[in-house]
Amino acid sequence: LTLYLQPVICIFGMIGNLIAFFVFFSVKMRTISSNIYLAGLSLSNSAFLFALFIVWLEITGVRLIHQNGWCQAVIYTSYVCSFLSVWLIVCIAIENYIITFHLSKAAKLCTVYRATVVVVGLTFFG
């Protein structure tokens, strides 16, 4: 299963996430703050799937992971992308909470600028 199913999941997952990224980051969708989080999430998940695909290459005999720097880059990427996936979902949940229960503060707190700062800040922190 790992030999045949994992690359299919990685490739179709990357394609789907990249399509979602371009949809969420289109001109009309970019004006909604939650779409900034969703675009960051799809990009982060694509990078994680790419790192998983690099690890899968080891099974097929491609020893890329053993070259200088590749192992460190793949492990770092997978940890940062896992971190971003969790915290971007938390950010979406917090924004939904603010919109649902504190609607009067939503216009001030849920802006595209704040969402961009949060995504960039989380990426830098990760």
PDB file of N, CA and C in Angstrom, residues 10-73:
ATOM      1  N   CYS A  10      -0.100  11.821  -2.257  1.00  0.00           N
ATOM      2  CA  CYS A  10       0.743  13.028  -2.247  1.00  0.00           C
ATOM      3  C   CYS A  10       0.513  13.883  -3.486  1.00  0.00           C
ATOM      4  N   ILE A  11       0.505  13.264  -4.646  1.00  0.00           N
ATOM      5  CA  ILE A  11       0.378  14.028  -5.896  1.00  0.00           C
ATOM      6  C   ILE A  11      -1.002  14.665  -6.011  1.00  0.00           C
ATOM      7  N   PHE A  12      -2.064  13.873  -5.803  1.00  0.00           N
ATOM      8  CA  PHE A  12      -3.400  14.444  -5.902  1.00  0.00           C
ATOM      9  C   PHE A  12      -3.671  15.444  -4.781  1.00  0.00           C
ATOM     10  N   GLY A  13      -3.102  15.206  -3.600  1.00  0.00           N
ATOM     11  CA  GLY A  13      -3.246  16.159  -2.501  1.00  0.00           C
ATOM     12  C   GLY A  13      -2.577  17.479  -2.815  1.00  0.00           C
ATOM     13  N   MET A  14      -1.357  17.416  -3.381  1.00  0.00           N
ATOM     14  CA  MET A  14      -0.660  18.656  -3.752  1.00  0.00           C
ATOM     15  C   MET A  14      -1.418  19.414  -4.829  1.00  0.00           C
ATOM     16  N   ILE A  15      -1.912  18.693  -5.817  1.00  0.00           N
ATOM     17  CA  ILE A  15      -2.671  19.341  -6.893  1.00  0.00           C
ATOM     18  C   ILE A  15      -3.933  20.001  -6.330  1.00  0.00           C
ATOM     19  N   GLY A  16      -4.666  19.270  -5.492  1.00  0.00           N
ATOM     20  CA  GLY A  16      -5.886  19.824  -4.892  1.00  0.00           C
ATOM     21  C   GLY A  16      -5.612  21.026  -4.002  1.00  0.00           C
ATOM     22  N   ASN A  17      -4.558  20.942  -3.209  1.00  0.00           N
ATOM     23  CA  ASN A  17      -4.209  22.062  -2.332  1.00  0.00           C
ATOM     24  C   ASN A  17      -3.742  23.276  -3.115  1.00  0.00           C
ATOM     25  N   LEU A  18      -3.016  23.058  -4.189  1.00  0.00           N
ATOM     26  CA  LEU A  18      -2.574  24.199  -4.997  1.00  0.00           C
ATOM     27  C   LEU A  18      -3.745  24.859  -5.724  1.00  0.00           C
ATOM     28  N   ILE A  19      -4.693  24.047  -6.182  1.00  0.00           N
ATOM     29  CA  ILE A  19      -5.903  24.621  -6.789  1.00  0.00           C
ATOM     30  C   ILE A  19      -6.670  25.430  -5.744  1.00  0.00           C
ATOM     31  N   ALA A  20      -6.800  24.870  -4.529  1.00  0.00           N
ATOM     32  CA  ALA A  20      -7.486  25.588  -3.455  1.00  0.00           C
ATOM     33  C   ALA A  20      -6.756  26.886  -3.124  1.00  0.00           C
ATOM     34  N   PHE A  21      -5.418  26.851  -3.106  1.00  0.00           N
ATOM     35  CA  PHE A  21      -4.655  28.065  -2.831  1.00  0.00           C
ATOM     36  C   PHE A  21      -4.960  29.142  -3.864  1.00  0.00           C
ATOM     37  N   PHE A  22      -4.948  28.781  -5.146  1.00  0.00           N
ATOM     38  CA  PHE A  22      -5.215  29.779  -6.180  1.00  0.00           C
ATOM     39  C   PHE A  22      -6.650  30.286  -6.115  1.00  0.00           C
ATOM     40  N   VAL A  23      -7.582  29.458  -5.694  1.00  0.00           N
ATOM     41  CA  VAL A  23      -8.970  29.916  -5.532  1.00  0.00           C
ATOM     42  C   VAL A  23      -9.069  30.881  -4.352  1.00  0.00           C
ATOM     43  N   PHE A  24      -8.507  30.498  -3.209  1.00  0.00           N
ATOM     44  CA  PHE A  24      -8.597  31.348  -2.018  1.00  0.00           C
ATOM     45  C   PHE A  24      -7.794  32.632  -2.159  1.00  0.00           C
ATOM     46  N   PHE A  25      -6.787  32.615  -2.989  1.00  0.00           N
ATOM     47  CA  PHE A  25      -5.940  33.799  -3.146  1.00  0.00           C
ATOM     48  C   PHE A  25      -6.280  34.589  -4.408  1.00  0.00           C
ATOM     49  N   SER A  26      -7.412  34.265  -5.036  1.00  0.00           N
ATOM     50  CA  SER A  26      -7.847  35.048  -6.189  1.00  0.00           C
ATOM     51  C   SER A  26      -8.262  36.442  -5.730  1.00  0.00           C
ATOM     52  N   VAL A  27      -8.434  37.341  -6.668  1.00  0.00           N
ATOM     53  CA  VAL A  27      -8.676  38.754  -6.340  1.00  0.00           C
ATOM     54  C   VAL A  27      -9.940  38.927  -5.504  1.00  0.00           C
ATOM     55  N   LYS A  28     -11.033  38.266  -5.871  1.00  0.00           N
ATOM     56  CA  LYS A  28     -12.287  38.432  -5.137  1.00  0.00           C
ATOM     57  C   LYS A  28     -12.240  37.761  -3.769  1.00  0.00           C
ATOM     58  N   MET A  29     -11.618  36.609  -3.684  1.00  0.00           N
ATOM     59  CA  MET A  29     -11.593  35.854  -2.430  1.00  0.00           C
ATOM     60  C   MET A  29     -10.586  36.421  -1.433  1.00  0.00           C
ATOM     61  N   ARG A  30      -9.610  37.130  -1.921  1.00  0.00           N
ATOM     62  CA  ARG A  30      -8.558  37.691  -1.078  1.00  0.00           C
ATOM     63  C   ARG A  30      -9.069  38.780  -0.140  1.00  0.00           C
ATOM     64  N   THR A  31     -10.271  39.260  -0.362  1.00  0.00           N
ATOM     65  CA  THR A  31     -10.817  40.346   0.450  1.00  0.00           C
ATOM     66  C   THR A  31     -11.486  39.847   1.734  1.00  0.00           C
ATOM     67  N   ILE A  32     -11.552  38.534   1.931  1.00  0.00           N
ATOM     68  CA  ILE A  32     -12.158  37.957   3.126  1.00  0.00           C
ATOM     69  C   ILE A  32     -11.036  37.359   3.977  1.00  0.00           C
ATOM     70  N   SER A  33     -11.004  37.741   5.244  1.00  0.00           N
ATOM     71  CA  SER A  33      -9.867  37.366   6.096  1.00  0.00           C
ATOM     72  C   SER A  33      -9.736  35.863   6.304  1.00  0.00           C
ATOM     73  N   SER A  34     -10.834  35.142   6.405  1.00  0.00           N
ATOM     74  CA  SER A  34     -10.727  33.696   6.623  1.00  0.00           C
ATOM     75  C   SER A  34     -10.114  32.985   5.419  1.00  0.00           C
ATOM     76  N   ASN A  35     -10.256  33.565   4.235  1.00  0.00           N
ATOM     77  CA  ASN A  35      -9.650  32.961   3.052  1.00  0.00           C
ATOM     78  C   ASN A  35      -8.130  33.088   3.064  1.00  0.00           C
ATOM     79  N   ILE A  36      -7.606  34.083   3.753  1.00  0.00           N
ATOM     80  CA  ILE A  36      -6.148  34.198   3.914  1.00  0.00           C
ATOM     81  C   ILE A  36      -5.639  33.015   4.724  1.00  0.00           C
ATOM     82  N   TYR A  37      -6.357  32.687   5.802  1.00  0.00           N
ATOM     83  CA  TYR A  37      -5.983  31.519   6.610  1.00  0.00           C
ATOM     84  C   TYR A  37      -6.097  30.231   5.794  1.00  0.00           C
ATOM     85  N   LEU A  38      -7.158  30.109   5.009  1.00  0.00           N
ATOM     86  CA  LEU A  38      -7.361  28.903   4.213  1.00  0.00           C
ATOM     87  C   LEU A  38      -6.312  28.779   3.105  1.00  0.00           C
ATOM     88  N   ALA A  39      -5.902  29.911   2.526  1.00  0.00           N
ATOM     89  CA  ALA A  39      -4.839  29.874   1.516  1.00  0.00           C
ATOM     90  C   ALA A  39      -3.522  29.440   2.145  1.00  0.00           C
ATOM     91  N   GLY A  40      -3.219  29.971   3.326  1.00  0.00           N
ATOM     92  CA  GLY A  40      -2.013  29.555   4.039  1.00  0.00           C
ATOM     93  C   GLY A  40      -2.057  28.086   4.417  1.00  0.00           C
ATOM     94  N   LEU A  41      -3.224  27.615   4.822  1.00  0.00           N
ATOM     95  CA  LEU A  41      -3.387  26.211   5.176  1.00  0.00           C
ATOM     96  C   LEU A  41      -3.167  25.301   3.976  1.00  0.00           C
ATOM     97  N   SER A  42      -3.717  25.664   2.844  1.00  0.00           N
ATOM     98  CA  SER A  42      -3.542  24.824   1.655  1.00  0.00           C
ATOM     99  C   SER A  42      -2.091  24.821   1.179  1.00  0.00           C
ATOM    100  N   LEU A  43      -1.411  25.955   1.282  1.00  0.00           N
ATOM    101  CA  LEU A  43       0.005  26.003   0.906  1.00  0.00           C
ATOM    102  C   LEU A  43       0.853  25.186   1.876  1.00  0.00           C
ATOM    103  N   SER A  44       0.552  25.287   3.145  1.00  0.00           N
ATOM    104  CA  SER A  44       1.278  24.519   4.157  1.00  0.00           C
ATOM    105  C   SER A  44       1.075  23.021   3.965  1.00  0.00           C
ATOM    106  N   ASN A  45      -0.151  22.618   3.697  1.00  0.00           N
ATOM    107  CA  ASN A  45      -0.418  21.196   3.477  1.00  0.00           C
ATOM    108  C   ASN A  45       0.245  20.680   2.208  1.00  0.00           C
ATOM    109  N   SER A  46       0.323  21.508   1.183  1.00  0.00           N
ATOM    110  CA  SER A  46       1.036  21.106  -0.036  1.00  0.00           C
ATOM    111  C   SER A  46       2.519  20.889   0.239  1.00  0.00           C
ATOM    112  N   ALA A  47       3.112  21.775   1.011  1.00  0.00           N
ATOM    113  CA  ALA A  47       4.526  21.620   1.354  1.00  0.00           C
ATOM    114  C   ALA A  47       4.752  20.365   2.190  1.00  0.00           C
ATOM    115  N   PHE A  48       3.833  20.059   3.098  1.00  0.00           N
ATOM    116  CA  PHE A  48       3.947  18.840   3.901  1.00  0.00           C
ATOM    117  C   PHE A  48       3.860  17.602   3.005  1.00  0.00           C
ATOM    118  N   LEU A  49       2.923  17.606   2.075  1.00  0.00           N
ATOM    119  CA  LEU A  49       2.796  16.465   1.167  1.00  0.00           C
ATOM    120  C   LEU A  49       4.031  16.319   0.275  1.00  0.00           C
ATOM    121  N   PHE A  50       4.634  17.431  -0.109  1.00  0.00           N
ATOM    122  CA  PHE A  50       5.866  17.361  -0.890  1.00  0.00           C
ATOM    123  C   PHE A  50       6.991  16.736  -0.065  1.00  0.00           C
ATOM    124  N   ALA A  51       7.093  17.108   1.208  1.00  0.00           N
ATOM    125  CA  ALA A  51       8.105  16.512   2.083  1.00  0.00           C
ATOM    126  C   ALA A  51       7.844  15.022   2.260  1.00  0.00           C
ATOM    127  N   LEU A  52       6.585  14.640   2.378  1.00  0.00           N
ATOM    128  CA  LEU A  52       6.228  13.228   2.491  1.00  0.00           C
ATOM    129  C   LEU A  52       6.580  12.474   1.216  1.00  0.00           C
ATOM    130  N   PHE A  53       6.414  13.127   0.075  1.00  0.00           N
ATOM    131  CA  PHE A  53       6.770  12.504  -1.201  1.00  0.00           C
ATOM    132  C   PHE A  53       8.286  12.280  -1.293  1.00  0.00           C
ATOM    133  N   ILE A  54       9.056  13.228  -0.811  1.00  0.00           N
ATOM    134  CA  ILE A  54      10.519  13.077  -0.795  1.00  0.00           C
ATOM    135  C   ILE A  54      10.914  11.893   0.071  1.00  0.00           C
ATOM    136  N   VAL A  55      10.249  11.729   1.210  1.00  0.00           N
ATOM    137  CA  VAL A  55      10.524  10.581   2.075  1.00  0.00           C
ATOM    138  C   VAL A  55      10.121   9.286   1.378  1.00  0.00           C
ATOM    139  N   TRP A  56       9.016   9.302   0.641  1.00  0.00           N
ATOM    140  CA  TRP A  56       8.569   8.118  -0.089  1.00  0.00           C
ATOM    141  C   TRP A  56       9.590   7.683  -1.136  1.00  0.00           C
ATOM    142  N   LEU A  57      10.310   8.634  -1.706  1.00  0.00           N
ATOM    143  CA  LEU A  57      11.315   8.286  -2.711  1.00  0.00           C
ATOM    144  C   LEU A  57      12.357   7.317  -2.170  1.00  0.00           C
ATOM    145  N   GLU A  58      12.575   7.330  -0.865  1.00  0.00           N
ATOM    146  CA  GLU A  58      13.515   6.402  -0.228  1.00  0.00           C
ATOM    147  C   GLU A  58      13.084   4.952  -0.446  1.00  0.00           C
ATOM    148  N   ILE A  59      11.777   4.704  -0.425  1.00  0.00           N
ATOM    149  CA  ILE A  59      11.257   3.348  -0.615  1.00  0.00           C
ATOM    150  C   ILE A  59      11.548   2.852  -2.024  1.00  0.00           C
ATOM    151  N   THR A  60      11.517   3.740  -2.990  1.00  0.00           N
ATOM    152  CA  THR A  60      11.742   3.352  -4.387  1.00  0.00           C
ATOM    153  C   THR A  60      13.212   3.240  -4.747  1.00  0.00           C
ATOM    154  N   GLY A  61      14.075   3.577  -3.796  1.00  0.00           N
ATOM    155  CA  GLY A  61      15.505   3.453  -4.054  1.00  0.00           C
ATOM    156  C   GLY A  61      16.198   4.752  -4.404  1.00  0.00           C
ATOM    157  N   VAL A  62      15.465   5.833  -4.501  1.00  0.00           N
ATOM    158  CA  VAL A  62      16.071   7.144  -4.755  1.00  0.00           C
ATOM    159  C   VAL A  62      16.575   7.657  -3.411  1.00  0.00           C
ATOM    160  N   ARG A  63      17.856   7.742  -3.246  1.00  0.00           N
ATOM    161  CA  ARG A  63      18.477   8.058  -1.956  1.00  0.00           C
ATOM    162  C   ARG A  63      18.720   9.561  -1.807  1.00  0.00           C
ATOM    163  N   LEU A  64      17.740  10.354  -2.190  1.00  0.00           N
ATOM    164  CA  LEU A  64      17.848  11.812  -2.113  1.00  0.00           C
ATOM    165  C   LEU A  64      17.955  12.292  -0.668  1.00  0.00           C
ATOM    166  N   ILE A  65      17.249  11.624   0.221  1.00  0.00           N
ATOM    167  CA  ILE A  65      17.200  12.058   1.616  1.00  0.00           C
ATOM    168  C   ILE A  65      18.564  11.928   2.296  1.00  0.00           C
ATOM    169  N   HIS A  66      19.463  11.121   1.729  1.00  0.00           N
ATOM    170  CA  HIS A  66      20.778  10.914   2.336  1.00  0.00           C
ATOM    171  C   HIS A  66      21.823  11.904   1.835  1.00  0.00           C
ATOM    172  N   GLN A  67      21.449  12.765   0.910  1.00  0.00           N
ATOM    173  CA  GLN A  67      22.388  13.783   0.451  1.00  0.00           C
ATOM    174  C   GLN A  67      22.434  14.931   1.454  1.00  0.00           C
ATOM    175  N   ASN A  68      23.520  15.644   1.426  1.00  0.00           N
ATOM    176  CA  ASN A  68      23.768  16.713   2.389  1.00  0.00           C
ATOM    177  C   ASN A  68      22.645  17.745   2.405  1.00  0.00           C
ATOM    178  N   GLY A  69      22.043  17.950   3.567  1.00  0.00           N
ATOM    179  CA  GLY A  69      21.041  18.989   3.737  1.00  0.00           C
ATOM    180  C   GLY A  69      19.611  18.565   3.467  1.00  0.00           C
ATOM    181  N   TRP A  70      19.386  17.528   2.695  1.00  0.00           N
ATOM    182  CA  TRP A  70      18.030  17.120   2.338  1.00  0.00           C
ATOM    183  C   TRP A  70      17.263  16.603   3.548  1.00  0.00           C
ATOM    184  N   CYS A  71      17.901  15.788   4.356  1.00  0.00           N
ATOM    185  CA  CYS A  71      17.229  15.230   5.535  1.00  0.00           C
ATOM    186  C   CYS A  71      16.795  16.353   6.475  1.00  0.00           C
ATOM    187  N   GLN A  72      17.690  17.286   6.730  1.00  0.00           N
ATOM    188  CA  GLN A  72      17.363  18.393   7.624  1.00  0.00           C
ATOM    189  C   GLN A  72      16.238  19.249   7.055  1.00  0.00           C
ATOM    190  N   ALA A  73      16.287  19.505   5.751  1.00  0.00           N
ATOM    191  CA  ALA A  73      15.259  20.331   5.111  1.00  0.00           C
ATOM    192  C   ALA A  73      13.893  19.648   5.145  1.00  0.00           C
TER     193      ALA A  73
END
